[in-house]
mmCIF file of C-alpha atoms and ligand atoms in Angstrom:
data_model
loop_
_atom_site.group_PDB
_atom_site.id
_atom_site.type_symbol
_atom_site.label_atom_id
_atom_site.label_comp_id
_atom_site.label_asym_id
_atom_site.label_seq_id
_atom_site.Cartn_x
_atom_site.Cartn_y
_atom_site.Cartn_z
ATOM 1 C CA UNK A 13 214.674 178.432 -165.093
ATOM 2 C CA UNK A 14 217.418 175.904 -164.421
ATOM 3 C CA UNK A 15 218.983 174.500 -167.576
ATOM 4 C CA UNK A 16 217.470 171.260 -168.782
ATOM 5 C CA UNK A 17 219.624 168.247 -168.057
ATOM 6 C CA UNK A 18 220.930 166.828 -171.284
ATOM 7 C CA UNK A 19 222.750 163.596 -171.780
ATOM 8 C CA UNK A 20 225.816 163.926 -173.951
ATOM 9 C CA UNK A 21 225.967 161.266 -176.663
ATOM 10 C CA UNK A 22 228.221 158.404 -175.653
ATOM 11 C CA UNK A 23 231.559 159.096 -177.246
ATOM 12 C CA UNK A 24 233.150 156.521 -179.483
ATOM 13 C CA UNK A 25 230.451 153.935 -178.911
ATOM 14 C CA UNK A 26 231.500 150.501 -180.180
ATOM 15 C CA UNK A 27 228.937 147.759 -180.173
ATOM 16 C CA UNK A 28 228.675 144.355 -181.797
ATOM 17 C CA UNK A 29 226.522 141.450 -182.846
ATOM 18 C CA UNK A 30 228.178 138.092 -182.217
ATOM 19 C CA UNK A 31 226.235 135.215 -183.771
ATOM 20 C CA UNK A 32 227.357 131.593 -183.525
ATOM 21 C CA UNK A 33 227.248 130.029 -187.006
ATOM 22 C CA UNK A 34 225.209 127.057 -185.851
ATOM 23 C CA UNK A 35 222.300 127.767 -188.206
ATOM 24 C CA UNK A 36 220.448 130.565 -190.004
ATOM 25 C CA UNK A 37 219.203 133.687 -188.200
ATOM 26 C CA UNK A 38 215.743 133.289 -186.679
ATOM 27 C CA UNK A 39 213.452 135.897 -185.184
ATOM 28 C CA UNK A 40 215.210 135.716 -181.779
ATOM 29 C CA UNK A 41 218.626 136.394 -183.255
ATOM 30 C CA UNK A 42 217.161 139.126 -185.484
ATOM 31 C CA UNK A 43 215.973 140.940 -182.351
ATOM 32 C CA UNK A 44 219.529 140.836 -180.957
ATOM 33 C CA UNK A 45 220.994 142.020 -184.273
ATOM 34 C CA UNK A 46 218.470 144.842 -184.695
ATOM 35 C CA UNK A 47 218.588 145.889 -181.019
ATOM 36 C CA UNK A 48 222.384 146.112 -180.988
ATOM 37 C CA UNK A 49 222.444 147.879 -184.380
ATOM 38 C CA UNK A 50 219.801 150.483 -183.509
ATOM 39 C CA UNK A 51 221.387 151.277 -180.156
ATOM 40 C CA UNK A 52 224.808 151.711 -181.792
ATOM 41 C CA UNK A 53 223.484 153.895 -184.602
ATOM 42 C CA UNK A 54 221.208 155.950 -182.329
ATOM 43 C CA UNK A 55 224.403 156.774 -180.398
ATOM 44 C CA UNK A 56 226.460 157.561 -183.535
ATOM 45 C CA UNK A 57 228.430 154.413 -182.798
ATOM 46 C CA UNK A 58 230.156 151.684 -184.723
ATOM 47 C CA UNK A 59 228.493 148.294 -185.079
ATOM 48 C CA UNK A 60 230.736 145.276 -185.545
ATOM 49 C CA UNK A 61 229.946 141.698 -186.443
ATOM 50 C CA UNK A 62 231.898 138.820 -184.956
ATOM 51 C CA UNK A 63 231.321 135.238 -186.011
ATOM 52 C CA UNK A 64 231.576 133.142 -182.841
ATOM 53 C CA UNK A 65 232.801 129.916 -184.367
ATOM 54 C CA UNK A 66 235.087 128.965 -181.463
ATOM 55 C CA UNK A 67 233.024 125.874 -180.671
ATOM 56 C CA UNK A 68 233.765 124.070 -183.913
ATOM 57 C CA UNK A 69 231.640 121.112 -182.802
ATOM 58 C CA UNK A 70 228.529 123.283 -183.258
ATOM 59 C CA UNK A 71 229.463 125.060 -186.487
ATOM 60 C CA UNK A 72 227.272 124.359 -189.512
ATOM 61 C CA UNK A 73 228.985 124.675 -192.858
ATOM 62 C CA UNK A 74 228.223 127.965 -194.657
ATOM 63 C CA UNK A 75 225.984 129.232 -191.847
ATOM 64 C CA UNK A 76 228.346 132.219 -191.483
ATOM 65 C CA UNK A 77 227.811 133.287 -195.110
ATOM 66 C CA UNK A 78 224.092 132.790 -194.763
ATOM 67 C CA UNK A 79 224.003 134.924 -191.592
ATOM 68 C CA UNK A 80 226.013 137.723 -193.228
ATOM 69 C CA UNK A 81 223.798 137.669 -196.341
ATOM 70 C CA UNK A 82 220.741 137.844 -194.117
ATOM 71 C CA UNK A 83 222.107 140.837 -192.191
ATOM 72 C CA UNK A 84 222.671 142.653 -195.486
ATOM 73 C CA UNK A 85 219.171 141.797 -196.690
ATOM 74 C CA UNK A 86 217.909 143.556 -193.535
ATOM 75 C CA UNK A 87 220.128 146.621 -194.161
ATOM 76 C CA UNK A 88 222.220 145.726 -191.129
ATOM 77 C CA UNK A 89 225.639 146.821 -192.399
ATOM 78 C CA UNK A 90 228.726 146.372 -190.258
ATOM 79 C CA UNK A 91 231.395 149.063 -189.973
ATOM 80 C CA UNK A 92 234.583 147.017 -189.824
ATOM 81 C CA UNK A 93 235.744 143.713 -191.332
ATOM 82 C CA UNK A 94 233.951 140.693 -189.856
ATOM 83 C CA UNK A 95 236.054 138.851 -187.293
ATOM 84 C CA UNK A 96 236.111 135.047 -186.937
ATOM 85 C CA UNK A 97 237.153 133.541 -183.617
ATOM 86 C CA UNK A 98 238.854 130.566 -185.255
ATOM 87 C CA UNK A 99 241.251 133.025 -186.906
ATOM 88 C CA UNK A 100 242.259 134.526 -183.561
ATOM 89 C CA UNK A 101 243.452 131.513 -181.587
ATOM 90 C CA UNK A 102 246.834 133.168 -180.917
ATOM 91 C CA UNK A 103 245.084 136.007 -179.163
ATOM 92 C CA UNK A 104 243.328 133.600 -176.795
ATOM 93 C CA UNK A 105 246.497 131.572 -176.238
ATOM 94 C CA UNK A 106 248.423 134.755 -175.386
ATOM 95 C CA UNK A 107 245.837 135.551 -172.713
ATOM 96 C CA UNK A 108 246.022 132.017 -171.320
ATOM 97 C CA UNK A 109 249.826 132.203 -171.272
ATOM 98 C CA UNK A 110 249.784 135.455 -169.386
ATOM 99 C CA UNK A 111 247.340 134.073 -166.803
ATOM 100 C CA UNK A 112 249.465 130.914 -166.527
ATOM 101 C CA UNK A 113 252.533 133.040 -165.806
ATOM 102 C CA UNK A 114 250.645 134.712 -162.990
ATOM 103 C CA UNK A 115 249.780 131.285 -161.537
ATOM 104 C CA UNK A 116 246.097 131.979 -161.978
ATOM 105 C CA UNK A 117 245.328 128.830 -163.937
ATOM 106 C CA UNK A 118 245.262 125.173 -162.995
ATOM 107 C CA UNK A 119 244.580 121.944 -164.850
ATOM 108 C CA UNK A 120 241.410 120.016 -164.042
ATOM 109 C CA UNK A 121 240.407 116.529 -165.062
ATOM 110 C CA UNK A 122 237.070 116.343 -163.260
ATOM 111 C CA UNK A 123 234.241 115.093 -165.438
ATOM 112 C CA UNK A 124 230.949 116.868 -165.918
ATOM 113 C CA UNK A 125 229.307 113.952 -164.165
ATOM 114 C CA UNK A 126 231.525 114.384 -161.087
ATOM 115 C CA UNK A 127 230.728 118.091 -160.918
ATOM 116 C CA UNK A 128 227.026 117.420 -161.336
ATOM 117 C CA UNK A 129 227.209 114.952 -158.459
ATOM 118 C CA UNK A 130 228.459 117.694 -156.111
ATOM 119 C CA UNK A 131 225.660 120.069 -157.097
ATOM 120 C CA UNK A 132 226.844 121.495 -160.412
ATOM 121 C CA UNK A 133 229.211 124.138 -159.095
ATOM 122 C CA UNK A 134 232.919 123.396 -159.178
ATOM 123 C CA UNK A 135 234.546 123.584 -155.748
ATOM 124 C CA UNK A 136 238.235 123.763 -156.704
ATOM 125 C CA UNK A 137 238.951 120.047 -156.343
ATOM 126 C CA UNK A 138 242.020 120.077 -158.618
ATOM 127 C CA UNK A 139 243.475 123.380 -157.480
ATOM 128 C CA UNK A 140 246.154 121.864 -155.251
ATOM 129 C CA UNK A 141 246.756 118.759 -157.373
ATOM 130 C CA UNK A 142 249.142 120.381 -159.861
ATOM 131 C CA UNK A 143 247.877 118.613 -162.955
ATOM 132 C CA UNK A 144 249.605 119.118 -166.254
ATOM 133 C CA UNK A 145 248.426 122.389 -167.777
ATOM 134 C CA UNK A 146 249.367 121.229 -171.278
ATOM 135 C CA UNK A 147 246.869 118.426 -171.474
ATOM 136 C CA UNK A 148 244.066 118.985 -168.983
ATOM 137 C CA UNK A 149 241.155 121.347 -169.114
ATOM 138 C CA UNK A 150 242.112 124.695 -167.605
ATOM 139 C CA UNK A 151 240.371 126.653 -164.881
ATOM 140 C CA UNK A 152 240.923 130.259 -163.884
ATOM 141 C CA UNK A 153 241.308 130.980 -160.186
ATOM 142 C CA UNK A 154 238.527 133.385 -159.375
ATOM 143 C CA UNK A 155 239.978 136.432 -157.684
ATOM 144 C CA UNK A 156 237.452 139.025 -158.909
ATOM 145 C CA UNK A 157 234.125 137.392 -158.096
ATOM 146 C CA UNK A 158 231.256 139.583 -159.251
ATOM 147 C CA UNK A 159 227.915 139.062 -157.571
ATOM 148 C CA UNK A 160 226.030 142.123 -158.745
ATOM 149 C CA UNK A 161 225.866 144.371 -161.786
ATOM 150 C CA UNK A 162 223.556 146.900 -163.353
ATOM 151 C CA UNK A 163 221.936 146.165 -166.666
ATOM 152 C CA UNK A 164 220.666 149.089 -168.752
ATOM 153 C CA UNK A 165 217.415 147.250 -169.506
ATOM 154 C CA UNK A 166 216.977 144.606 -166.803
ATOM 155 C CA UNK A 167 218.144 146.777 -163.878
ATOM 156 C CA UNK A 168 220.148 145.468 -160.908
ATOM 157 C CA UNK A 169 221.099 141.834 -161.312
ATOM 158 C CA UNK A 170 222.243 139.657 -158.434
ATOM 159 C CA UNK A 171 224.146 136.504 -159.152
ATOM 160 C CA UNK A 172 224.330 133.306 -157.119
ATOM 161 C CA UNK A 173 227.398 133.795 -154.964
ATOM 162 C CA UNK A 174 228.706 130.215 -155.276
ATOM 163 C CA UNK A 175 228.523 130.505 -159.040
ATOM 164 C CA UNK A 176 230.246 133.891 -158.968
ATOM 165 C CA UNK A 177 233.114 132.426 -156.951
ATOM 166 C CA UNK A 178 233.587 129.356 -159.134
ATOM 167 C CA UNK A 179 236.941 128.768 -160.838
ATOM 168 C CA UNK A 180 235.392 128.427 -164.250
ATOM 169 C CA UNK A 181 236.785 126.688 -167.341
ATOM 170 C CA UNK A 182 238.729 128.770 -169.800
ATOM 171 C CA UNK A 183 239.928 125.840 -171.893
ATOM 172 C CA UNK A 184 237.917 122.681 -172.366
ATOM 173 C CA UNK A 185 239.212 119.154 -172.108
ATOM 174 C CA UNK A 186 238.799 118.805 -175.893
ATOM 175 C CA UNK A 187 241.338 121.610 -176.301
ATOM 176 C CA UNK A 188 238.851 124.287 -177.378
ATOM 177 C CA UNK A 189 238.977 127.675 -175.691
ATOM 178 C CA UNK A 190 235.854 128.258 -173.615
ATOM 179 C CA UNK A 191 233.250 130.801 -174.700
ATOM 180 C CA UNK A 192 233.661 132.665 -171.385
ATOM 181 C CA UNK A 193 237.271 133.418 -172.186
ATOM 182 C CA UNK A 194 237.094 134.263 -175.858
ATOM 183 C CA UNK A 195 234.052 136.514 -175.669
ATOM 184 C CA UNK A 196 235.826 138.792 -173.183
ATOM 185 C CA UNK A 197 239.179 138.722 -174.980
ATOM 186 C CA UNK A 198 237.359 139.605 -178.209
ATOM 187 C CA UNK A 199 235.329 142.405 -176.654
ATOM 188 C CA UNK A 200 238.500 143.876 -175.154
ATOM 189 C CA UNK A 201 240.503 143.561 -178.361
ATOM 190 C CA UNK A 202 237.685 145.073 -180.428
ATOM 191 C CA UNK A 203 237.233 147.950 -177.979
ATOM 192 C CA UNK A 204 233.565 147.139 -177.368
ATOM 193 C CA UNK A 205 232.083 149.451 -174.756
ATOM 194 C CA UNK A 206 228.409 148.525 -174.865
ATOM 195 C CA UNK A 207 227.061 145.003 -175.243
ATOM 196 C CA UNK A 208 223.438 144.655 -176.346
ATOM 197 C CA UNK A 209 222.338 141.013 -176.594
ATOM 198 C CA UNK A 210 219.668 138.551 -175.527
ATOM 199 C CA UNK A 211 218.710 138.026 -171.886
ATOM 200 C CA UNK A 212 219.760 134.361 -172.120
ATOM 201 C CA UNK A 213 223.281 135.695 -171.525
ATOM 202 C CA UNK A 214 222.542 137.523 -168.270
ATOM 203 C CA UNK A 215 223.868 134.734 -166.094
ATOM 204 C CA UNK A 216 227.342 134.459 -167.673
ATOM 205 C CA UNK A 217 227.680 138.255 -167.632
ATOM 206 C CA UNK A 218 228.937 138.336 -164.034
ATOM 207 C CA UNK A 219 231.752 135.942 -164.954
ATOM 208 C CA UNK A 220 232.587 138.000 -167.945
ATOM 209 C CA UNK A 221 232.753 141.120 -165.786
ATOM 210 C CA UNK A 222 235.105 139.308 -163.422
ATOM 211 C CA UNK A 223 237.377 138.517 -166.361
ATOM 212 C CA UNK A 224 237.370 142.123 -167.581
ATOM 213 C CA UNK A 225 238.529 143.021 -164.069
ATOM 214 C CA UNK A 226 241.124 140.243 -164.006
ATOM 215 C CA UNK A 227 242.522 141.446 -167.328
ATOM 216 C CA UNK A 228 242.583 145.033 -166.077
ATOM 217 C CA UNK A 229 240.172 146.449 -168.590
ATOM 218 C CA UNK A 230 237.225 148.800 -168.369
ATOM 219 C CA UNK A 231 233.913 146.985 -168.106
ATOM 220 C CA UNK A 232 231.487 147.628 -170.969
ATOM 221 C CA UNK A 233 227.894 148.603 -170.325
ATOM 222 C CA UNK A 234 225.427 145.752 -170.684
ATOM 223 C CA UNK A 235 221.885 145.852 -172.038
ATOM 224 C CA UNK A 236 220.091 142.514 -172.161
ATOM 225 C CA UNK A 237 217.105 142.473 -174.499
ATOM 226 C CA UNK A 238 214.015 140.450 -173.650
ATOM 227 C CA UNK A 239 214.128 137.009 -175.202
ATOM 228 C CA UNK A 240 211.569 136.014 -177.784
ATOM 229 C CA UNK A 241 209.892 132.873 -176.475
ATOM 230 C CA UNK A 242 207.450 130.502 -178.125
ATOM 231 C CA UNK A 243 205.914 129.806 -174.696
ATOM 232 C CA UNK A 244 207.122 130.780 -171.200
ATOM 233 C CA UNK A 245 210.656 129.520 -170.654
ATOM 234 C CA UNK A 246 211.136 128.297 -174.224
ATOM 235 C CA UNK A 247 213.324 130.652 -176.188
ATOM 236 C CA UNK A 248 213.360 130.585 -179.942
ATOM 237 C CA UNK A 249 216.628 129.014 -180.867
ATOM 238 C CA UNK A 250 218.411 127.091 -183.532
ATOM 239 C CA UNK A 251 218.233 124.122 -181.167
ATOM 240 C CA UNK A 252 214.445 124.114 -181.170
ATOM 241 C CA UNK A 253 214.306 124.740 -184.904
ATOM 242 C CA UNK A 254 212.935 128.261 -184.883
ATOM 243 C CA UNK A 255 212.330 128.986 -188.564
ATOM 244 C CA UNK A 256 214.886 131.008 -190.506
ATOM 245 C CA UNK A 257 213.833 134.574 -191.288
ATOM 246 C CA UNK A 258 213.253 135.454 -194.926
ATOM 247 C CA UNK A 259 215.988 137.119 -196.967
ATOM 248 C CA UNK A 260 213.633 137.750 -199.895
ATOM 249 C CA UNK A 261 210.932 139.530 -197.921
ATOM 250 C CA UNK A 262 212.589 141.107 -194.885
ATOM 251 C CA UNK A 263 210.129 143.898 -194.077
ATOM 252 C CA UNK A 264 207.531 141.956 -192.034
ATOM 253 C CA UNK A 265 210.119 140.364 -189.735
ATOM 254 C CA UNK A 266 211.976 143.664 -189.362
ATOM 255 C CA UNK A 267 208.782 145.508 -188.435
ATOM 256 C CA UNK A 268 207.969 142.733 -185.940
ATOM 257 C CA UNK A 269 211.445 143.113 -184.451
ATOM 258 C CA UNK A 270 210.866 146.880 -184.153
ATOM 259 C CA UNK A 271 207.572 146.236 -182.409
ATOM 260 C CA UNK A 272 209.230 143.729 -180.084
ATOM 261 C CA UNK A 273 211.782 146.430 -179.172
ATOM 262 C CA UNK A 274 209.048 148.918 -178.273
ATOM 263 C CA UNK A 275 209.165 151.101 -181.400
ATOM 264 C CA UNK A 276 205.917 152.887 -182.344
ATOM 265 C CA UNK A 277 205.244 150.985 -185.574
ATOM 266 C CA UNK A 278 202.398 151.915 -187.928
ATOM 267 C CA UNK A 279 200.769 150.514 -191.062
ATOM 268 C CA UNK A 280 202.558 152.936 -193.419
ATOM 269 C CA UNK A 281 205.950 151.448 -192.670
ATOM 270 C CA UNK A 282 205.351 148.728 -195.271
ATOM 271 C CA UNK A 283 205.563 151.476 -197.935
ATOM 272 C CA UNK A 284 209.201 152.211 -197.069
ATOM 273 C CA UNK A 285 212.076 150.279 -198.566
ATOM 274 C CA UNK A 286 214.353 148.309 -196.264
ATOM 275 C CA UNK A 287 216.982 151.062 -196.005
ATOM 276 C CA UNK A 288 214.337 153.682 -195.208
ATOM 277 C CA UNK A 289 212.778 151.330 -192.707
ATOM 278 C CA UNK A 290 216.079 150.877 -190.888
ATOM 279 C CA UNK A 291 216.685 154.643 -190.892
ATOM 280 C CA UNK A 292 213.206 155.071 -189.381
ATOM 281 C CA UNK A 293 214.148 152.528 -186.689
ATOM 282 C CA UNK A 294 217.385 154.339 -185.818
ATOM 283 C CA UNK A 295 215.451 157.580 -185.541
ATOM 284 C CA UNK A 296 212.734 156.158 -183.291
ATOM 285 C CA UNK A 297 214.852 153.818 -181.172
ATOM 286 C CA UNK A 298 215.060 154.469 -177.464
ATOM 287 C CA UNK A 299 216.594 151.946 -175.099
ATOM 288 C CA UNK A 300 214.138 153.084 -172.411
ATOM 289 C CA UNK A 301 211.157 151.933 -174.491
ATOM 290 C CA UNK A 302 212.294 148.329 -174.461
ATOM 291 C CA UNK A 303 210.133 146.319 -172.071
ATOM 292 C CA UNK A 304 212.116 145.653 -168.871
ATOM 293 C CA UNK A 305 211.359 141.957 -168.848
ATOM 294 C CA UNK A 306 213.514 138.912 -169.453
ATOM 295 C CA UNK A 307 211.199 137.348 -172.015
ATOM 296 C CA UNK A 308 208.277 138.134 -174.301
ATOM 297 C CA UNK A 309 206.027 135.533 -175.806
ATOM 298 C CA UNK A 310 205.437 135.935 -179.520
ATOM 299 C CA UNK A 311 202.220 134.564 -180.911
ATOM 300 C CA UNK A 312 203.516 133.393 -184.249
ATOM 301 C CA UNK A 313 206.841 133.256 -185.982
ATOM 302 C CA UNK A 314 207.017 136.320 -188.225
ATOM 303 C CA UNK A 315 208.924 134.598 -190.964
ATOM 304 C CA UNK A 316 207.301 135.457 -194.239
HETATM 305 N N1 LIG B 273 227.570 133.803 -179.747
HETATM 306 C C1 LIG B 273 226.585 133.966 -178.733
HETATM 307 C C2 LIG B 273 225.254 133.437 -179.217
HETATM 308 O O1 LIG B 273 225.036 133.359 -180.422
HETATM 309 C C3 LIG B 273 226.384 135.413 -178.342
HETATM 310 C C4 LIG B 273 227.489 135.932 -177.535
HETATM 311 C C5 LIG B 273 227.359 137.364 -177.091
HETATM 312 O O2 LIG B 273 226.584 138.145 -177.674
HETATM 313 O O3 LIG B 273 228.080 137.728 -176.178
HETATM 314 O O4 LIG B 273 224.440 133.080 -178.402
HETATM 315 ZN ZN1 LIG B 274 238.980 119.231 -161.233
#
């Protein structure tokens, strides 16, 4: 008999959960937290938490503490100190400086309205205009356009070619570093090699891959979890006031998150404590069981 093919466990797996502190965790963000945690732990990996507070205009006071307390109430313990983007601005500036030195960045003073008027995709209008790179918004010249990638859950993903070739913003006109830049710089600096997150981030993934290439770094694996939606096309989000999940009574929402992720839940699970429940989840988790769909409608918000 030929030997059975075995898959070696991924070595030195490093994963993360990267919430924006714009409100409390809701069921949708719990799914991303639990999915990334279970995949990391099922692969003997490290699970990191990064507070994505770069967009200070959207930060809600104390939401970070509330999110961290909630993770602990769900037995989602991180393995390294929590990182805050607002404490790492030098790191982002260093990356911008190095790209500037390579003449890969130009200033842009086009308004959102102007870009919308030409169809929503930026066509490089300011590239030859030599605007001041100290004051204007900054765009990165796209030299590593990525139009296709493989997702561990969603399969082969093709990206609109015009979008893939866009010189996208890496610094906004209000002086804030753009999410697209910082998320990649952070993932590189934290040595993240598998990214498990919600399918709402599939589209920006191609840009992020292009930046990993631009910065000469290995590209992590991506696994985009189905999004929890209230009705087709409407994801649960802080913006549409999805209710916060309970810190006092975490088991029902955790079991619902397990079910959402394709775990074989049963009625006896309610008898376990939260730590035992999470250990059960790690033991039963299998990325292949996750439905290969971009969204799943949930009938009610499992909050209590
Ligand atoms: N901070 C982003 C969010 O809360 C997630 C970013 C990521 O996982 O890459 O939507
Ligand atoms: Zn412009």
